Amino acid sequence: MALRNGDSYKRSLQQLRPNVHKWGRVVEDVTTDPATRLHVQSVAASFDAAFDEVRAPYFTTTSALSGQRAHRWNTLLRGAEDVLGNALMKREQFRWTGTCQGATCAGWTALNALWAVTHETDAERGTDYHARLREYFRFVEDTAPALAGALTDAKGDRALRASRQPNPDAYLHVSEVRPDGIVVRGVKAQICAVAAANEIVVVPGTAHGEAEQEHAVAFAVPRDVAGLTIVETRRPSDARDEEEGWDAPKAGGITQAWLLFDDVFVPRNRVFLCGEHTATGKFVAIFSAIYRAAIGACVAGQGDVMIGAALALARANGLGQKTFQEKLTQMAVNSEVTFSVGVGAMFLGRNHPSGLFIPDPLLAHVNKVQVGRLPYETKVLAQDISGGVAETGCLPSFKDFGSPAYGEALLTAAGGAVDGETRARLARLVEWLTIGGGVPGCMHGGGSPDGAKLAIKGLVDWERRVDDARRIAGVTRPLAESR
Amino acid sequence: MALRNGDSYKRSLQQLRPNVHKWGRVVEDVTTDPATRLHVQSVAASFDAAFDEVRAPYFTTTSALSGQRAHRWNTLLRGAEDVLGNALMKREQFRWTGTCQGATCAGWTALNALWAVTHETDAERGTDYHARLREYFRFVEDTAPALAGALTDAKGDRALRASRQPNPDAYLHVSEVRPDGIVVRGVKAQICAVAAANEIVVVPGTAHGEAEQEHAVAFAVPRDVAGLTIVETRRPSDARDEEEGWDAPKAGGITQAWLLFDDVFVPRNRVFLCGEHTATGKFVAIFSAIYRAAIGACVAGQGDVMIGAALALARANGLGQKTFQEKLTQMAVNSEVTFSVGVGAMFLGRNHPSGLFIPDPLLAHVNKVQVGRLPYETKVLAQDISGGVAETGCLPSFKDFGSPAYGEALLTAAGGAVDGETRARLARLVEWLTIGGGVPGCMHGGGSPDGAKLAIKGLVDWERRVDDARRIAGVTRPLAESR
Amino acid sequence: MALRNGDSYKRSLQQLRPNVHKWGRVVEDVTTDPATRLHVQSVAASFDAAFDEVRAPYFTTTSALSGQRAHRWNTLLRGAEDVLGNALMKREQFRWTGTCQGATCAGWTALNALWAVTHETDAERGTDYHARLREYFRFVEDTAPALAGALTDAKGDRALRASRQPNPDAYLHVSEVRPDGIVVRGVKAQICAVAAANEIVVVPGTAHGEAEQEHAVAFAVPRDVAGLTIVETRRPSDARDEEEGWDAPKAGGITQAWLLFDDVFVPRNRVFLCGEHTATGKFVAIFSAIYRAAIGACVAGQGDVMIGAALALARANGLGQKTFQEKLTQMAVNSEVTFSVGVGAMFLGRNHPSGLFIPDPLLAHVNKVQVGRLPYETKVLAQDISGGVAETGCLPSFKDFGSPAYGEALLTAAGGAVDGETRARLARLVEWLTIGGGVPGCMHGGGSPDGAKLAIKGLVDWERRVDDARRIAGVTRPLAESR
Amino acid sequence: MALRNGDSYKRSLQQLRPNVHKWGRVVEDVTTDPATRLHVQSVAASFDAAFDEVRAPYFTTTSALSGQRAHRWNTLLRGAEDVLGNALMKREQFRWTGTCQGATCAGWTALNALWAVTHETDAERGTDYHARLREYFRFVEDTAPALAGALTDAKGDRALRASRQPNPDAYLHVSEVRPDGIVVRGVKAQICAVAAANEIVVVPGTAHGEAEQEHAVAFAVPRDVAGLTIVETRRPSDARDEEEGWDAPKAGGITQAWLLFDDVFVPRNRVFLCGEHTATGKFVAIFSAIYRAAIGACVAGQGDVMIGAALALARANGLGQKTFQEKLTQMAVNSEVTFSVGVGAMFLGRNHPSGLFIPDPLLAHVNKVQVGRLPYETKVLAQDISGGVAETGCLPSFKDFGSPAYGEALLTAAGGAVDGETRARLARLVEWLTIGGGVPGCMHGGGSPDGAKLAIKGLVDWERRVDDARRIAGVTRPLAESR
């Protein structure tokens, strides 16, 4: 198959067992339930893009494994151009729907990172994970699934390692190893786009130590695998997405879920790591290098929409570009910085012996630090430009605008240089982008800035910096870190 | 009376005609309706504070007009200490409920600004507004109302002055002058705390020109005056405040409304300006000097709660103060900066001939610029410290935590160094404070940073700056702004 | 006497023993030597200001001790207005000469802090320091000296306390206690304005512990006391101040020196602390509260001159205010923030039992943090506005402009909207203010931002913040810092 | 030849006519005169690097024109890797000497930009500039010169175009066209590294209009061409570079000069543009795209040295990395951001029909904006870490440290965890890097941030941003910029 359209994708989701929940109830059909449909709809648009001449180059590529055309998120990253393709696709997705599309993101990246990690692990330990993964990769290309990636564990007490947690399920772990596969249990938390995924790639969320061998596990399962209960989380203003009317834009949506693995069986050929704790740190390092090289493009795409929304609203208010050019330009600068630091990481990347292309980790982590700050500045600028009506959504509700008693008067009053509905829709868009359901998790999504700073600390050659300074200053005595 | 408690205040609200609406329906009882009760509740706590030994000094003062003890928000500001009292009360209110309390804020400030403006207007034009205002001030002290202040007009096309708007009701205006009073119509928008107010003080929102004499009007009306329709606006995640459970804290709430004046009659003794367009600019200048001197205290109070919430959540996560001290200290610095720039404005203020104390306008406007930036940094730091669970509220809903099928498992998984409910409540508090219903309108509330910058431009003596520089540099030729 | 003019002040300096050095040689006359004259000249202007009707209110005040008019820097601070007077004087001084005036600053503040500390020490230990200090204060008022204040020790290895230093003279200490006085030795470093001072007030630079009793010493000596060798330090571009021509403005200058105390005898009546180590922490706390409340005014004054210089140069370049208004306004905002945070600290200060007025320490330390950042932003903006000619002083030297061969051509080429000399002078002023001899030590002068942050950490009530958050969130279990 | 060493390069400079001046006198030998030798010395090190196995890959490349190994700054940029090579070389140069090396920078970039511009101009106008340039490029490769690039004109009144200047020489222009060449006159200002260059490439500094045809001129001349007078400018603390001792590091230095062209004759084969005003805008666009893609690497290299210097000094003070890790990491992040935004511009660049590789202009201009801010933050952090001794160089002079009377005592006092000389040298390095002769012209060098913002405004597709926002918000009416 390799390529399929949005309808086909939606049908495949409808065939899954309903194990997604929100509001204390089961979601019978993720493609239509108000709690999940927007993310599915936006992912469907990405499938459809494969058949759109203009957008296909962003959303598809030629597979290095099969030589056939495939959805980009089903393929192996073999060069800097592939990671750039990832970044450009993500920016386009944001521009198209205003949101990120988890079901074409973390699972894909996790598979790619496993490509290198299984290659190393097999070489070190004589295992056969890489062959299993290659087989799974072909399955992915053939069936064209949307893929969630589950890294983050519930984590419990952050001061304790996984093996020391009072609640043993705070981190996902192997509870039984059987000849035909493994049984896993525990909780993965804050996992994007599970409701819109066909498959879930489950991987370690941190570098585990020797005592955490049972937590060193990677595998793939269908989203509706037996024993898995999925509970969607709330997002800011999430109730609006389920309402009628324009109080939220409805072009796309984000979902994040908690995954309760209650002794889930995973067949042998879907297990990619099991007990190799030294592989977990490598996995996290490679995953984050790829992920953080592209993350700035997501943020840039969200910034692009904020630019457009703020400018559109300024015009609707009767003002315009000239009044706000300095701020608009700064918003654009912020977007391009996060985008291009990631592109720089790509250009300075290298190929792993397994064939995987890995962006430069230092620049990737540097970008995570930017991504934890610059989009917030951009949001502030968007609110500054947009005026009070957008800052905290200070507008009557859709229902009130429709009131027979006073709706007409409100609509007239809400008008600016344009009609009231137009202005209200744009104000709601700015609200949604900056303080509502459209705000992505820039700070902690894909790991925290503090974690990135730790990685940066490890990657900078501080002693060479000191030695250069000594030479320039004419200092001959060594200056070690001694106390 | 002068002082009354929260119950008495609530009863007074229940006696008003139900003219507040939300969700397309009328709010029958603002003290109990989920859409409005939280703000009423927080204002009631401020009334009760008058009878609490510890808090009374913040919430009451001795009236300069009557010599009796009164709720602080019912009194004339006669000195820097009074404005400081305003600021300290606001910081305490935020610390108590996590939100601002509009019904003890803008209306009070508007009355004070009118004290000076009516004094000047009478002197210039031989009118008797000041006596009317003095009488109203005594009425306020005697009846101890909560006061909303309505400045911002709907404004329509921002490129056009009020008199040029295609929609004549885009700005509130006098439609008829009668011997016994005036008739007004038009729309005031984004007005805080109307639902919790007994009285509304209506004043000009901008400096009007000669063509806008009918817009130069100030008056007071009961909240339920005939002809006034009030429609509450939505806030981020506002639906949660109306839900059961801990998905939002319920200590306080903000309301903002649009006010449709449909030929409302105002009796003569409640009219404080009518046609004196030159007074409008003075009013706005004095109002903003008082308001912006205190606004940093509100923001500081919100910052205080963010500090506590982030630190509490860090501990609940198993980490703590030491890990995040640099960030926590920066949050505190931000809070104290906005607080103390305002306090500086107070110390450098002066008394108006009418007896009103007016803080230094330059420093007050400088503070508005800070208030449009620093709290956003504080929010980012709060999210940085709190982790992904708080950033976008990435937790299951209260209903899901209560599910018989999987609620218990979720609660266990949500635990950190403490139980799951505690952690969830704190995460929801951080979400609410930083990206939810608790976010105050720091940017545009009380006017925009850009407006403040314009005022600053007008208040700085640029030519003296140039002349000092010339003297120091030894430049004798003049350097005028010539092109 | 109480008041004297600049000439009288200069003559008093000329009567001192020449113990100031620079460039490896002794400065015979500090009032005329190129290395020191500019600071002396600027201090002389502050003396003269006492006789200038317009400026006298800034530079003089009525002494609380004698009831007579005195130079402000010779008097006791009895109220918030006095500390404000200090701040306003400093801002005026900067506006007048472009530089700070150390000889009217730290020594004065040190005397004031000692006023409270000796009062407490006497009460605790039965000593008579306060009476000695009162006598010295009267002497100061009567003789109207310029006062340097020496706090910072050479400090040696920053990881070791004073008593553990391999070099015993790294911190000033008492080497002998005699019936008629004490003998001190050691090095004070980076001491402002010694060359322009009549007297030096020597005080502890840090909070010492029990093992550092010999370092707990405070006293006053004439600048030319026997055994004291003073060596001036270099400043950026300091050589230019000694050159002819306009490559540096010559309105004022800063001096900083290292003080080598080689067994200096101090008579008993000039000793204000000797061995009371617990007093050192108190001294530093009170000193820094006063000092840091006013430091923002210095920085604001420097900012004022930068605003003027950048705007003047923009005009000289043919551009002007309109082009750069956003940046100029931001510069003004930065200046006013540091100024007003300090003013806020004053308004919230309190009187010590000794009668000294002490500004609020939390806000004072918060201001130190601002002072370590905002002026740098202001400098960047000044350079941004001024263009490349000012950024790194990218202009030919005064000597080259005077070359018979090509000087005339250079002068013509250097012209903008005005003649070349005017433009060059203004460019040199911007260079001097932002990257030359006019840059004050905002970061570490008066202590480091990191030290201020430590103090802030100690002054914020973190547990009350947590408790407020818990209450608002509905969390009942305590959340202590446990690990 | 293609490759030569530093000695050979120095000898070539010594053979030039002495037409460089500073301090009102002629510089007889630029390789030994204190005013110029440091830059020459650092450029010589770059020549020598061609023969150093480790460094040669940074400093040389294989010429696309001749196929032979050449100094990198003598070659045509044919691909992204070439521009990356430029960037990496510049970062290495900074790390080696602490300064930029103008003589391997702007002239080279100008030649490359001319490669494309002459190609286009010939195609449009039938001229033969490209062939002349190709011939000159071969000459450059053969003779291995250091190249200065002269863009910036004296500019006179910034409000007037070149053709309207009262002083006709404010912009360089053609004063006569002859059959065998042209005669030029006027002033180029703030030109880097002329004293260390063999050749000067002179090009337009701005986009000229039709009235400025005589200003549309590009050519190359030997540095000592008849009629050219060169006057070096002052830099902060420049006098120290000419002194003995450690008050400035002496590893490298920057020079910038004003160039007075007094009817200089340029032979026909060295003229690359003459009168084609439409080419000037293209030239500036291409030049700045190349230049600004690499400029972040310079800044990163300076940042690297600041990191090393601050960390070394912290250690010398007795503290170390742990205390300052957060700040050190932020410094590294700043460096890597400017570096990688440029690298991103390279990866997204494209080949011009002439074969020249041009980085993405949007990202290149975005980087200029970063370069105008981030290094200043890095400087502030360096000063914050280093302590007061480095902030304004608050140390005795080299001469004082050598005083027989008190030098030894000073040296002892200056010691920290290490000897006084080591600590003094490191403090002087930090001073030099942050507020002394080592500060590069980040703000205006290579054009101003404001100019870059104008370019960004032109390169962002604002209308597409608005249209995306409209689509997402469900707004159908167009929203044009109408007023």
PDB file of N, CA, C and O in Angstrom, chain A residues 16-21 26-27 200 222-231:
ATOM      1  N   LEU A  16     -10.576  -0.372  15.279  1.00  0.00           N
ATOM      2  CA  LEU A  16      -9.894  -0.723  16.529  1.00  0.00           C
ATOM      3  C   LEU A  16     -10.902  -0.847  17.675  1.00  0.00           C
ATOM      4  O   LEU A  16     -11.942  -0.188  17.679  1.00  0.00           O
ATOM      5  N   ARG A  17     -10.543  -1.668  18.619  1.00  0.00           N
ATOM      6  CA  ARG A  17     -11.313  -1.827  19.860  1.00  0.00           C
ATOM      7  C   ARG A  17     -11.372  -0.474  20.570  1.00  0.00           C
ATOM      8  O   ARG A  17     -10.343   0.209  20.717  1.00  0.00           O
ATOM      9  N   PRO A  18     -12.523  -0.053  21.075  1.00  0.00           N
ATOM     10  CA  PRO A  18     -12.600   1.236  21.763  1.00  0.00           C
ATOM     11  C   PRO A  18     -12.007   1.164  23.168  1.00  0.00           C
ATOM     12  O   PRO A  18     -12.688   0.774  24.111  1.00  0.00           O
ATOM     13  N   ASN A  19     -10.724   1.542  23.278  1.00  0.00           N
ATOM     14  CA  ASN A  19     -10.077   1.534  24.597  1.00  0.00           C
ATOM     15  C   ASN A  19      -9.572   2.930  24.987  1.00  0.00           C
ATOM     16  O   ASN A  19      -8.753   3.080  25.869  1.00  0.00           O
ATOM     17  N   VAL A  20     -10.110   3.956  24.311  1.00  0.00           N
ATOM     18  CA  VAL A  20      -9.767   5.337  24.654  1.00  0.00           C
ATOM     19  C   VAL A  20     -10.916   5.929  25.478  1.00  0.00           C
ATOM     20  O   VAL A  20     -12.086   5.693  25.156  1.00  0.00           O
ATOM     21  N   HIS A  21     -10.572   6.680  26.530  1.00  0.00           N
ATOM     22  CA  HIS A  21     -11.590   7.241  27.416  1.00  0.00           C
ATOM     23  C   HIS A  21     -11.370   8.731  27.635  1.00  0.00           C
ATOM     24  O   HIS A  21     -10.257   9.219  27.579  1.00  0.00           O
ATOM     25  N   VAL A  26     -16.105   5.809  27.736  1.00  0.00           N
ATOM     26  CA  VAL A  26     -15.314   5.320  26.613  1.00  0.00           C
ATOM     27  C   VAL A  26     -15.649   6.119  25.352  1.00  0.00           C
ATOM     28  O   VAL A  26     -16.783   6.581  25.181  1.00  0.00           O
ATOM     29  N   VAL A  27     -14.640   6.321  24.533  1.00  0.00           N
ATOM     30  CA  VAL A  27     -14.847   6.968  23.240  1.00  0.00           C
ATOM     31  C   VAL A  27     -15.128   5.869  22.223  1.00  0.00           C
ATOM     32  O   VAL A  27     -14.233   5.089  21.899  1.00  0.00           O
ATOM     33  N   ILE A 200       1.338   1.919  18.568  1.00  0.00           N
ATOM     34  CA  ILE A 200       2.079   2.683  19.576  1.00  0.00           C
ATOM     35  C   ILE A 200       3.479   2.081  19.713  1.00  0.00           C
ATOM     36  O   ILE A 200       3.623   0.874  19.919  1.00  0.00           O
ATOM     37  N   PRO A 222      -0.392  -2.698  18.709  1.00  0.00           N
ATOM     38  CA  PRO A 222      -1.540  -1.975  18.160  1.00  0.00           C
ATOM     39  C   PRO A 222      -2.155  -1.128  19.261  1.00  0.00           C
ATOM     40  O   PRO A 222      -2.073  -1.481  20.440  1.00  0.00           O
ATOM     41  N   ARG A 223      -2.772  -0.038  18.887  1.00  0.00           N
ATOM     42  CA  ARG A 223      -3.333   0.861  19.884  1.00  0.00           C
ATOM     43  C   ARG A 223      -4.357   0.169  20.757  1.00  0.00           C
ATOM     44  O   ARG A 223      -4.551   0.524  21.923  1.00  0.00           O
ATOM     45  N   ASP A 224      -5.051  -0.840  20.195  1.00  0.00           N
ATOM     46  CA  ASP A 224      -6.138  -1.460  20.942  1.00  0.00           C
ATOM     47  C   ASP A 224      -5.735  -2.805  21.537  1.00  0.00           C
ATOM     48  O   ASP A 224      -6.567  -3.659  21.793  1.00  0.00           O
ATOM     49  N   VAL A 225      -4.446  -2.954  21.783  1.00  0.00           N
ATOM     50  CA  VAL A 225      -3.942  -4.215  22.318  1.00  0.00           C
ATOM     51  C   VAL A 225      -4.673  -4.547  23.633  1.00  0.00           C
ATOM     52  O   VAL A 225      -5.014  -3.661  24.414  1.00  0.00           O
ATOM     53  N   ALA A 226      -4.889  -5.814  23.853  1.00  0.00           N
ATOM     54  CA  ALA A 226      -5.588  -6.249  25.067  1.00  0.00           C
ATOM     55  C   ALA A 226      -4.804  -5.855  26.307  1.00  0.00           C
ATOM     56  O   ALA A 226      -3.582  -6.015  26.361  1.00  0.00           O
ATOM     57  N   GLY A 227      -5.499  -5.313  27.297  1.00  0.00           N
ATOM     58  CA  GLY A 227      -4.854  -4.939  28.553  1.00  0.00           C
ATOM     59  C   GLY A 227      -4.468  -3.482  28.631  1.00  0.00           C
ATOM     60  O   GLY A 227      -4.022  -3.009  29.682  1.00  0.00           O
ATOM     61  N   LEU A 228      -4.622  -2.773  27.541  1.00  0.00           N
ATOM     62  CA  LEU A 228      -4.240  -1.356  27.534  1.00  0.00           C
ATOM     63  C   LEU A 228      -5.476  -0.461  27.682  1.00  0.00           C
ATOM     64  O   LEU A 228      -6.411  -0.543  26.888  1.00  0.00           O
ATOM     65  N   THR A 229      -5.467   0.373  28.710  1.00  0.00           N
ATOM     66  CA  THR A 229      -6.528   1.362  28.896  1.00  0.00           C
ATOM     67  C   THR A 229      -5.931   2.753  28.679  1.00  0.00           C
ATOM     68  O   THR A 229      -4.900   3.097  29.270  1.00  0.00           O
ATOM     69  N   ILE A 230      -6.587   3.507  27.829  1.00  0.00           N
ATOM     70  CA  ILE A 230      -6.087   4.839  27.456  1.00  0.00           C
ATOM     71  C   ILE A 230      -7.045   5.881  27.999  1.00  0.00           C
ATOM     72  O   ILE A 230      -8.248   5.806  27.752  1.00  0.00           O
ATOM     73  N   VAL A 231      -6.493   6.843  28.732  1.00  0.00           N
ATOM     74  CA  VAL A 231      -7.338   7.923  29.254  1.00  0.00           C
ATOM     75  C   VAL A 231      -6.790   9.260  28.765  1.00  0.00           C
ATOM     76  O   VAL A 231      -5.647   9.620  29.052  1.00  0.00           O
TER      77      VAL A 231
END
